[in-house]
Amino acid sequence: MGDNEKKYVEEAFSTNWIAPLGPNVDFFEKQLSEYVGVNAAVSLNSGTAALHLALSLMGVNQGDVVLCQSFTFAASAFPILYCGAEPVFVDSESDTWNIDPMLLEHAIEDQLQKGKKITAIVVVHLYGMPAKMNELLVISEKYGIPIIEDAAEALGSTYNNRACGSFGKAGILSFNGNKIITTSGGGALLSNDNSLISKTRHVSAQAKDPAPCYLHTQVGYNYRLSNISAGIGRGQMEVLPERIEKRRAIFEQYKQGLEGLDGISFLEEPNGFFSNRWLTTIVFDENKFKLGTIEDLRQYLETLNIETRPLWKPLHQQPVFINCQMYKNGISDRLFATGLCLPSGSNLSESIIESVITEIKKYFVT
Ligand SMILES: *Cc1c(COP(=O)(O)O)cnc(C)c1O
């Protein structure tokens, strides 16, 4: 936490605004929309809820196909199932690790040929690295299929100086405990489309029609963010620039410390791409290890109390999605088999990062 989160939460108590609305909610939403550069943001109780509403309000229905990046966290695709639609997965390209525009176009052509109705495309800016938005927007336009940007990991990332979350018909953010800023749990839907924004406000608060009695003509959800959580978010927005700087410094320190080792590579920013470096990720050539695999290295670091994690297990490999179609080029499978997320928390000191670097170096064949 920064310095002011507690103050804004106490304000909520002292003014008795303990509800899923109130001044902190309004303020937080204004901060978000101004920061990302969109007409409006609606704060919600999770990123998953934001994605569910985006899909549902953009007309994703039973039996539709939604194309989705395979290399991501499962919450990018779960809401497709909530809508009764069919997730169809698309592999990544190697420059950003995000959805491959060429393969996406091939998937669209193929699905259309099979007579499928494709209602949306879920693009993810994984680990904070922006996806290739220019190419993706051209495809979205060409086929008239809207993009939803999953920017849950990418608050503060930009593509050609424009914020992730501002390109699609809708963008979503997450403020879960593990993200670059947190409200303990929360999310937001971002859009330039005022009609989508007002529909989101309406259905996220139980779809109460304006009438003296409780009148509902639509299905509602209880998805709003509380004024207490929004108070935390309000304070977190003040420290977001520092957090980004810190995460980027952690990335630079790992890179400088490990770059010389033969068989290690980092995810570089292509020209015009700016990543918040939510997590520092690294890909290894396993032939360079003392013991064989990435899992051996992970376990070795664990014995030293250094927690690393495999990269996201692609969704086409997940048992829950095993019957879904996948357009494959092998990239996400290879990343999963050879990559690791290194300790990247904003509270890690330079000397801790240095000790992680030292241990990884020891593991390499010299
Ligand atoms: C965290 C995350 C989500 C879900 O956000 P919650 O707020 O935890 O529901 C969705 N997509 C990605 C890529 C995420 O990392």
Tab-separated table of C-alpha atoms and ligand atoms in Angstrom:
chain	number	residue	atom	x	y	z
A	1	MET	CA	0.000	0.000	0.000
A	2	GLY	CA	0.971	3.625	-0.460
A	3	ASP	CA	0.415	6.475	2.002
A	4	ASN	CA	-3.215	7.414	1.364
A	5	GLU	CA	-5.252	4.224	0.918
A	6	LYS	CA	-6.108	4.095	4.631
A	7	LYS	CA	-7.181	7.730	4.636
A	8	TYR	CA	-9.694	7.155	1.804
A	9	VAL	CA	-11.028	3.996	3.468
A	10	GLU	CA	-11.447	5.931	6.736
A	11	GLU	CA	-13.290	8.631	4.803
A	12	ALA	CA	-15.736	5.948	3.651
A	13	PHE	CA	-16.330	4.995	7.306
A	14	SER	CA	-16.550	8.527	8.681
A	15	THR	CA	-19.077	9.555	6.018
A	16	ASN	CA	-20.945	6.217	6.322
A	17	TRP	CA	-20.559	5.413	2.605
A	18	ILE	CA	-20.341	1.647	3.087
A	19	ALA	CA	-22.026	0.552	-0.129
A	20	PRO	CA	-21.243	-0.460	-3.700
A	21	LEU	CA	-21.404	3.210	-4.623
A	22	GLY	CA	-20.146	6.471	-3.171
A	23	PRO	CA	-17.511	9.188	-3.589
A	24	ASN	CA	-14.502	6.817	-3.673
A	25	VAL	CA	-16.142	4.804	-6.474
A	26	ASP	CA	-16.790	7.965	-8.508
A	27	PHE	CA	-13.288	9.280	-7.908
A	28	PHE	CA	-11.586	5.966	-8.703
A	29	GLU	CA	-13.545	5.601	-11.945
A	30	LYS	CA	-12.545	9.120	-12.983
A	31	GLN	CA	-8.872	8.392	-12.221
A	32	LEU	CA	-9.030	5.204	-14.298
A	33	SER	CA	-10.749	6.699	-17.333
A	34	GLU	CA	-8.390	9.692	-17.382
A	35	TYR	CA	-5.308	7.532	-16.923
A	36	VAL	CA	-6.223	5.083	-19.687
A	37	GLY	CA	-7.725	7.767	-21.909
A	38	VAL	CA	-11.224	6.396	-22.456
A	39	ASN	CA	-14.649	8.023	-22.099
A	40	ALA	CA	-15.515	6.076	-18.965
A	41	ALA	CA	-14.627	3.287	-16.570
A	42	VAL	CA	-17.068	1.249	-14.482
A	43	SER	CA	-15.490	-0.263	-11.377
A	44	LEU	CA	-16.583	-3.835	-10.676
A	45	ASN	CA	-15.807	-6.500	-8.105
A	46	SER	CA	-13.397	-8.442	-10.350
A	47	GLY	CA	-11.745	-8.476	-13.731
A	48	THR	CA	-13.586	-11.707	-14.459
A	49	ALA	CA	-16.915	-9.941	-13.832
A	50	ALA	CA	-15.823	-7.124	-16.162
A	51	LEU	CA	-15.052	-9.622	-18.923
A	52	HIS	CA	-18.371	-11.407	-18.365
A	53	LEU	CA	-20.328	-8.164	-18.738
A	54	ALA	CA	-18.313	-7.046	-21.766
A	55	LEU	CA	-19.042	-10.325	-23.559
A	56	SER	CA	-22.659	-10.473	-22.528
A	57	LEU	CA	-23.446	-6.837	-23.408
A	58	MET	CA	-21.693	-7.188	-26.753
A	59	GLY	CA	-24.224	-9.879	-27.565
A	60	VAL	CA	-22.296	-13.102	-26.980
A	61	ASN	CA	-24.941	-15.810	-26.798
A	62	GLN	CA	-25.432	-19.531	-26.504
A	63	GLY	CA	-23.645	-21.364	-29.324
A	64	ASP	CA	-21.589	-18.390	-30.569
A	65	VAL	CA	-17.849	-18.677	-31.056
A	66	VAL	CA	-15.510	-16.335	-29.202
A	67	LEU	CA	-11.886	-16.401	-30.347
A	68	CYS	CA	-9.467	-16.140	-27.433
A	69	GLN	CA	-5.724	-16.084	-26.898
A	70	SER	CA	-4.649	-19.499	-25.578
A	71	PHE	CA	-1.557	-18.282	-23.760
A	72	THR	CA	-3.195	-16.584	-20.755
A	73	PHE	CA	-4.777	-17.092	-17.353
A	74	ALA	CA	-7.993	-19.141	-17.387
A	75	ALA	CA	-10.105	-16.131	-16.337
A	76	SER	CA	-9.649	-14.714	-19.859
A	77	ALA	CA	-11.854	-17.539	-21.149
A	78	PHE	CA	-14.105	-18.659	-18.265
A	79	PRO	CA	-16.648	-15.873	-18.943
A	80	ILE	CA	-17.063	-17.146	-22.522
A	81	LEU	CA	-18.472	-20.299	-20.924
A	82	TYR	CA	-20.681	-18.239	-18.564
A	83	CYS	CA	-22.335	-16.884	-21.740
A	84	GLY	CA	-22.905	-20.398	-23.060
A	85	ALA	CA	-20.573	-19.625	-25.971
A	86	GLU	CA	-17.731	-21.716	-27.344
A	87	PRO	CA	-14.142	-20.583	-26.749
A	88	VAL	CA	-11.908	-21.229	-29.749
A	89	PHE	CA	-8.249	-20.709	-28.978
A	90	VAL	CA	-5.519	-19.066	-31.036
A	91	ASP	CA	-1.779	-19.382	-30.472
A	92	SER	CA	0.722	-16.571	-29.870
A	93	GLU	CA	3.465	-14.919	-31.913
A	94	SER	CA	6.999	-14.774	-30.595
A	95	ASP	CA	7.584	-10.964	-30.470
A	96	THR	CA	5.041	-10.223	-27.708
A	97	TRP	CA	3.797	-13.721	-26.728
A	98	ASN	CA	0.269	-12.484	-27.458
A	99	ILE	CA	-2.321	-13.598	-30.027
A	100	ASP	CA	-0.821	-14.088	-33.497
A	101	PRO	CA	-2.677	-11.818	-35.963
A	102	MET	CA	-1.992	-14.080	-38.950
A	103	LEU	CA	-3.249	-17.156	-37.167
A	104	LEU	CA	-6.247	-15.182	-35.893
A	105	GLU	CA	-7.249	-14.304	-39.440
A	106	HIS	CA	-6.850	-17.916	-40.485
A	107	ALA	CA	-9.043	-18.966	-37.523
A	108	ILE	CA	-11.739	-16.453	-38.488
A	109	GLU	CA	-11.783	-17.649	-42.110
A	110	ASP	CA	-11.916	-21.273	-41.021
A	111	GLN	CA	-14.685	-20.762	-38.456
A	112	LEU	CA	-16.757	-18.732	-40.921
A	113	GLN	CA	-16.358	-21.464	-43.478
A	114	LYS	CA	-17.700	-23.926	-40.892
A	115	GLY	CA	-20.752	-21.681	-40.572
A	116	LYS	CA	-19.920	-20.433	-37.077
A	117	LYS	CA	-21.040	-17.090	-35.723
A	118	ILE	CA	-18.022	-15.300	-34.216
A	119	THR	CA	-19.176	-12.612	-31.809
A	120	ALA	CA	-15.968	-11.338	-30.194
A	121	ILE	CA	-12.194	-11.661	-29.989
A	122	VAL	CA	-10.463	-11.676	-26.579
A	123	VAL	CA	-6.967	-10.194	-26.897
A	124	VAL	CA	-4.682	-10.333	-23.849
A	125	HIS	CA	-1.703	-8.081	-23.021
A	126	LEU	CA	0.081	-10.838	-21.144
A	127	TYR	CA	2.570	-10.021	-18.372
A	128	GLY	CA	2.029	-6.357	-19.297
A	129	MET	CA	3.333	-6.651	-22.869
A	130	PRO	CA	0.948	-5.032	-25.368
A	131	ALA	CA	-0.420	-7.218	-28.152
A	132	LYS	CA	0.076	-6.181	-31.809
A	133	MET	CA	-2.940	-3.886	-31.784
A	134	ASN	CA	-2.559	-2.286	-35.250
A	135	GLU	CA	-2.653	-5.633	-37.024
A	136	LEU	CA	-5.426	-6.924	-34.751
A	137	LEU	CA	-7.622	-3.846	-35.241
A	138	VAL	CA	-7.330	-4.175	-39.027
A	139	ILE	CA	-8.630	-7.750	-38.777
A	140	SER	CA	-11.387	-6.745	-36.340
A	141	GLU	CA	-12.507	-4.034	-38.773
A	142	LYS	CA	-12.260	-6.258	-41.852
A	143	TYR	CA	-14.544	-8.951	-40.412
A	144	GLY	CA	-16.686	-6.673	-38.237
A	145	ILE	CA	-15.844	-8.636	-35.076
A	146	PRO	CA	-15.218	-6.494	-31.975
A	147	ILE	CA	-12.137	-6.877	-29.794
A	148	ILE	CA	-12.280	-7.075	-26.008
A	149	GLU	CA	-8.895	-6.272	-24.501
A	150	ASP	CA	-7.969	-8.211	-21.405
A	151	ALA	CA	-5.643	-5.631	-19.857
A	152	ALA	CA	-5.828	-7.253	-16.394
A	153	GLU	CA	-2.015	-7.449	-16.264
A	154	ALA	CA	-1.302	-4.334	-18.302
A	155	LEU	CA	-2.433	-1.229	-16.430
A	156	GLY	CA	0.207	1.356	-17.348
A	157	SER	CA	1.377	-0.395	-20.520
A	158	THR	CA	1.172	1.523	-23.799
A	159	TYR	CA	1.284	0.802	-27.520
A	160	ASN	CA	2.375	3.716	-29.730
A	161	ASN	CA	1.794	5.962	-26.693
A	162	ARG	CA	-1.808	4.825	-26.243
A	163	ALA	CA	-2.806	2.876	-23.119
A	164	CYS	CA	-3.669	-0.807	-23.215
A	165	GLY	CA	-7.389	-1.141	-22.540
A	166	SER	CA	-8.285	1.828	-24.769
A	167	PHE	CA	-8.193	0.140	-28.202
A	168	GLY	CA	-10.993	-2.406	-28.195
A	169	LYS	CA	-14.758	-1.989	-28.101
A	170	ALA	CA	-14.189	-2.683	-24.378
A	171	GLY	CA	-11.148	-3.171	-22.173
A	172	ILE	CA	-10.988	-4.825	-18.783
A	173	LEU	CA	-8.690	-4.316	-15.792
A	174	SER	CA	-8.110	-6.344	-12.625
A	175	PHE	CA	-7.223	-5.138	-9.148
A	176	ASN	CA	-6.806	-8.601	-7.678
A	177	GLY	CA	-4.179	-8.960	-4.951
A	178	ASN	CA	-1.451	-10.115	-7.351
A	179	LYS	CA	-1.813	-7.312	-9.916
A	180	ILE	CA	0.304	-4.163	-10.265
A	181	ILE	CA	-2.205	-2.252	-8.142
A	182	THR	CA	-4.864	-3.861	-5.997
A	183	THR	CA	-8.124	-3.089	-4.210
A	184	SER	CA	-7.804	-6.523	-2.498
A	185	GLY	CA	-10.193	-7.678	-5.214
A	186	GLY	CA	-11.776	-5.707	-8.014
A	187	GLY	CA	-11.847	-4.872	-11.674
A	188	ALA	CA	-13.098	-2.371	-14.202
A	189	LEU	CA	-14.678	-2.186	-17.622
A	190	LEU	CA	-13.313	0.566	-19.884
A	191	SER	CA	-14.930	1.865	-23.047
A	192	ASN	CA	-15.393	4.824	-25.355
A	193	ASP	CA	-18.901	3.599	-26.114
A	194	ASN	CA	-21.241	5.499	-23.807
A	195	SER	CA	-24.143	3.159	-24.446
A	196	LEU	CA	-22.027	0.129	-23.424
A	197	ILE	CA	-20.948	2.024	-20.299
A	198	SER	CA	-24.483	2.872	-19.228
A	199	LYS	CA	-25.652	-0.707	-19.872
A	200	THR	CA	-22.733	-1.948	-17.734
A	201	ARG	CA	-23.721	0.365	-14.874
A	202	HIS	CA	-27.304	-0.846	-15.132
A	203	VAL	CA	-26.831	-4.622	-15.250
A	204	SER	CA	-23.899	-4.670	-12.773
A	205	ALA	CA	-26.253	-3.280	-10.097
A	206	GLN	CA	-29.064	-5.839	-10.540
A	207	ALA	CA	-30.679	-4.170	-13.577
A	208	LYS	CA	-33.208	-2.154	-11.585
A	209	ASP	CA	-35.483	-0.220	-13.923
A	210	PRO	CA	-36.513	3.305	-12.947
A	211	ALA	CA	-39.820	2.644	-11.181
A	212	PRO	CA	-41.119	3.009	-7.598
A	213	CYS	CA	-41.272	-0.770	-7.212
A	214	TYR	CA	-38.454	-3.203	-8.012
A	215	LEU	CA	-38.874	-3.661	-11.732
A	216	HIS	CA	-36.563	-5.754	-13.922
A	217	THR	CA	-36.795	-6.250	-17.654
A	218	GLN	CA	-33.282	-7.689	-17.977
A	219	VAL	CA	-31.065	-10.142	-16.120
A	220	GLY	CA	-28.930	-8.302	-13.572
A	221	TYR	CA	-25.705	-9.081	-11.748
A	222	ASN	CA	-24.309	-7.967	-8.404
A	223	TYR	CA	-20.923	-6.956	-9.743
A	224	ARG	CA	-20.244	-3.455	-8.394
A	225	LEU	CA	-17.120	-2.501	-6.429
A	226	SER	CA	-17.628	-1.348	-2.846
A	227	ASN	CA	-16.843	2.224	-1.822
A	228	ILE	CA	-14.336	0.810	0.703
A	229	SER	CA	-12.380	-1.118	-1.931
A	230	ALA	CA	-12.545	1.891	-4.243
A	231	GLY	CA	-10.897	3.914	-1.466
A	232	ILE	CA	-7.939	1.536	-1.639
A	233	GLY	CA	-7.937	1.845	-5.423
A	234	ARG	CA	-7.948	5.622	-5.177
A	235	GLY	CA	-4.776	5.570	-3.115
A	236	GLN	CA	-3.197	2.908	-5.331
A	237	MET	CA	-3.671	5.064	-8.439
A	238	GLU	CA	-1.455	7.686	-6.777
A	239	VAL	CA	1.426	5.184	-6.521
A	240	LEU	CA	0.903	3.444	-9.885
A	241	PRO	CA	3.699	5.401	-11.655
A	242	GLU	CA	6.147	4.372	-8.889
A	243	ARG	CA	5.027	0.754	-9.126
A	244	ILE	CA	5.636	0.691	-12.881
A	245	GLU	CA	9.062	2.251	-12.432
A	246	LYS	CA	9.926	-0.331	-9.790
A	247	ARG	CA	8.736	-3.316	-11.870
A	248	ARG	CA	10.697	-2.056	-14.842
A	249	ALA	CA	13.797	-1.608	-12.674
A	250	ILE	CA	13.446	-5.214	-11.463
A	251	PHE	CA	13.298	-6.376	-15.092
A	252	GLU	CA	16.421	-4.351	-15.951
A	253	GLN	CA	18.321	-5.738	-12.980
A	254	TYR	CA	17.539	-9.347	-13.934
A	255	LYS	CA	18.406	-8.630	-17.532
A	256	GLN	CA	21.757	-7.063	-16.734
A	257	GLY	CA	22.561	-9.813	-14.245
A	258	LEU	CA	21.630	-12.779	-16.448
A	259	GLU	CA	21.889	-11.581	-20.025
A	260	GLY	CA	25.458	-12.788	-20.477
A	261	LEU	CA	24.472	-16.401	-19.833
A	262	ASP	CA	24.224	-18.437	-22.999
A	263	GLY	CA	20.729	-19.889	-23.320
A	264	ILE	CA	18.690	-17.239	-21.496
A	265	SER	CA	16.385	-14.824	-23.261
A	266	PHE	CA	14.108	-12.014	-22.143
A	267	LEU	CA	10.912	-10.671	-23.689
A	268	GLU	CA	12.073	-7.428	-25.305
A	269	GLU	CA	9.839	-4.472	-26.125
A	270	PRO	CA	9.454	-4.043	-29.895
A	271	ASN	CA	9.533	-0.429	-31.145
A	272	GLY	CA	6.501	1.498	-29.879
A	273	PHE	CA	5.675	-1.103	-27.193
A	274	PHE	CA	5.933	-0.130	-23.510
A	275	SER	CA	5.352	-2.846	-20.904
A	276	ASN	CA	4.590	-2.221	-17.233
A	277	ARG	CA	6.743	-5.358	-16.666
A	278	TRP	CA	4.130	-6.730	-14.278
A	279	LEU	CA	6.214	-9.894	-13.967
A	280	THR	CA	9.730	-10.524	-15.216
A	281	THR	CA	9.643	-13.650	-17.352
A	282	ILE	CA	12.508	-15.527	-18.857
A	283	VAL	CA	12.939	-18.341	-21.355
A	284	PHE	CA	15.703	-20.922	-21.043
A	285	ASP	CA	17.526	-23.303	-23.291
A	286	GLU	CA	17.291	-26.441	-21.182
A	287	ASN	CA	20.482	-27.914	-22.640
A	288	LYS	CA	22.434	-25.378	-20.612
A	289	PHE	CA	21.316	-26.639	-17.200
A	290	LYS	CA	23.264	-28.813	-14.781
A	291	LEU	CA	20.083	-30.832	-14.369
A	292	GLY	CA	17.758	-31.312	-17.306
A	293	THR	CA	14.584	-29.250	-17.138
A	294	ILE	CA	13.022	-25.972	-16.154
A	295	GLU	CA	11.093	-27.842	-13.456
A	296	ASP	CA	14.401	-28.988	-11.918
A	297	LEU	CA	15.543	-25.367	-11.774
A	298	ARG	CA	12.226	-24.278	-10.261
A	299	GLN	CA	12.492	-26.955	-7.561
A	300	TYR	CA	16.119	-26.085	-6.856
A	301	LEU	CA	15.179	-22.423	-6.335
A	302	GLU	CA	12.278	-23.504	-4.132
A	303	THR	CA	14.675	-25.299	-1.785
A	304	LEU	CA	16.343	-21.890	-1.322
A	305	ASN	CA	12.963	-20.318	-0.584
A	306	ILE	CA	12.959	-18.505	-3.953
A	307	GLU	CA	9.484	-18.803	-5.449
A	308	THR	CA	9.326	-18.945	-9.240
A	309	ARG	CA	6.445	-20.170	-11.370
A	310	PRO	CA	6.037	-21.697	-14.796
A	311	LEU	CA	4.522	-19.322	-17.364
A	312	TRP	CA	0.744	-19.551	-17.834
A	313	LYS	CA	-0.223	-23.042	-18.931
A	314	PRO	CA	-1.910	-22.484	-22.320
A	315	LEU	CA	-5.677	-22.874	-22.149
A	316	HIS	CA	-5.758	-25.493	-24.922
A	317	GLN	CA	-3.720	-27.701	-22.540
A	318	GLN	CA	-6.153	-27.217	-19.637
A	319	PRO	CA	-8.427	-30.144	-18.765
A	320	VAL	CA	-11.415	-27.786	-18.428
A	321	PHE	CA	-11.011	-26.609	-22.048
A	322	ILE	CA	-9.812	-29.888	-23.500
A	323	ASN	CA	-12.703	-30.175	-25.974
A	324	CYS	CA	-12.200	-26.675	-27.388
A	325	GLN	CA	-10.676	-26.054	-30.799
A	326	MET	CA	-7.204	-24.596	-31.066
A	327	TYR	CA	-5.302	-22.944	-33.913
A	328	LYS	CA	-1.740	-23.846	-33.141
A	329	ASN	CA	1.751	-22.838	-34.207
A	330	GLY	CA	3.642	-24.375	-31.276
A	331	ILE	CA	4.732	-21.090	-29.676
A	332	SER	CA	2.677	-21.140	-26.485
A	333	ASP	CA	3.547	-24.821	-25.902
A	334	ARG	CA	7.233	-24.012	-26.226
A	335	LEU	CA	6.991	-20.960	-23.925
A	336	PHE	CA	5.209	-23.025	-21.296
A	337	ALA	CA	7.836	-25.764	-21.493
A	338	THR	CA	10.837	-23.453	-21.217
A	339	GLY	CA	9.784	-20.302	-19.361
A	340	LEU	CA	9.708	-19.091	-15.767
A	341	CYS	CA	8.284	-16.082	-13.939
A	342	LEU	CA	10.892	-14.657	-11.596
A	343	PRO	CA	10.128	-12.976	-8.250
A	344	SER	CA	8.889	-9.522	-9.326
A	345	GLY	CA	6.963	-7.973	-6.402
A	346	SER	CA	7.198	-4.197	-6.009
A	347	ASN	CA	8.509	-4.677	-2.454
A	348	LEU	CA	11.609	-6.708	-3.413
A	349	SER	CA	14.935	-5.007	-2.691
A	350	GLU	CA	17.856	-4.844	-5.103
A	351	SER	CA	19.867	-7.175	-2.882
A	352	ILE	CA	17.134	-9.824	-2.921
A	353	ILE	CA	16.973	-9.689	-6.722
A	354	GLU	CA	20.778	-9.926	-6.770
A	355	SER	CA	20.655	-13.107	-4.692
A	356	VAL	CA	18.125	-14.669	-7.102
A	357	ILE	CA	20.454	-13.812	-9.994
A	358	THR	CA	23.394	-15.423	-8.187
A	359	GLU	CA	21.481	-18.656	-7.590
A	360	ILE	CA	20.267	-18.924	-11.179
A	361	LYS	CA	23.835	-18.401	-12.443
A	362	LYS	CA	25.085	-21.206	-10.228
A	363	TYR	CA	22.671	-23.556	-11.926
A	364	PHE	CA	24.104	-23.000	-15.372
A	365	VAL	CA	26.713	-25.291	-16.908
A	366	THR	CA	29.968	-23.374	-17.092
B	1	LIG	C1	-6.069	-11.616	-13.103
B	1	LIG	C2	-6.499	-11.832	-14.483
B	1	LIG	C3	-7.853	-11.875	-14.827
B	1	LIG	C4	-8.975	-11.898	-13.835
B	1	LIG	O1	-9.032	-10.819	-12.970
B	1	LIG	P1	-9.728	-11.016	-11.525
B	1	LIG	O2	-9.828	-9.604	-11.029
B	1	LIG	O3	-8.787	-11.842	-10.713
B	1	LIG	O4	-11.048	-11.645	-11.744
B	1	LIG	C5	-8.183	-11.999	-16.168
B	1	LIG	N1	-7.248	-12.101	-17.107
B	1	LIG	C6	-5.932	-12.086	-16.821
B	1	LIG	C7	-4.946	-12.167	-17.926
B	1	LIG	C8	-5.516	-11.975	-15.496
B	1	LIG	O5	-4.201	-12.006	-15.204
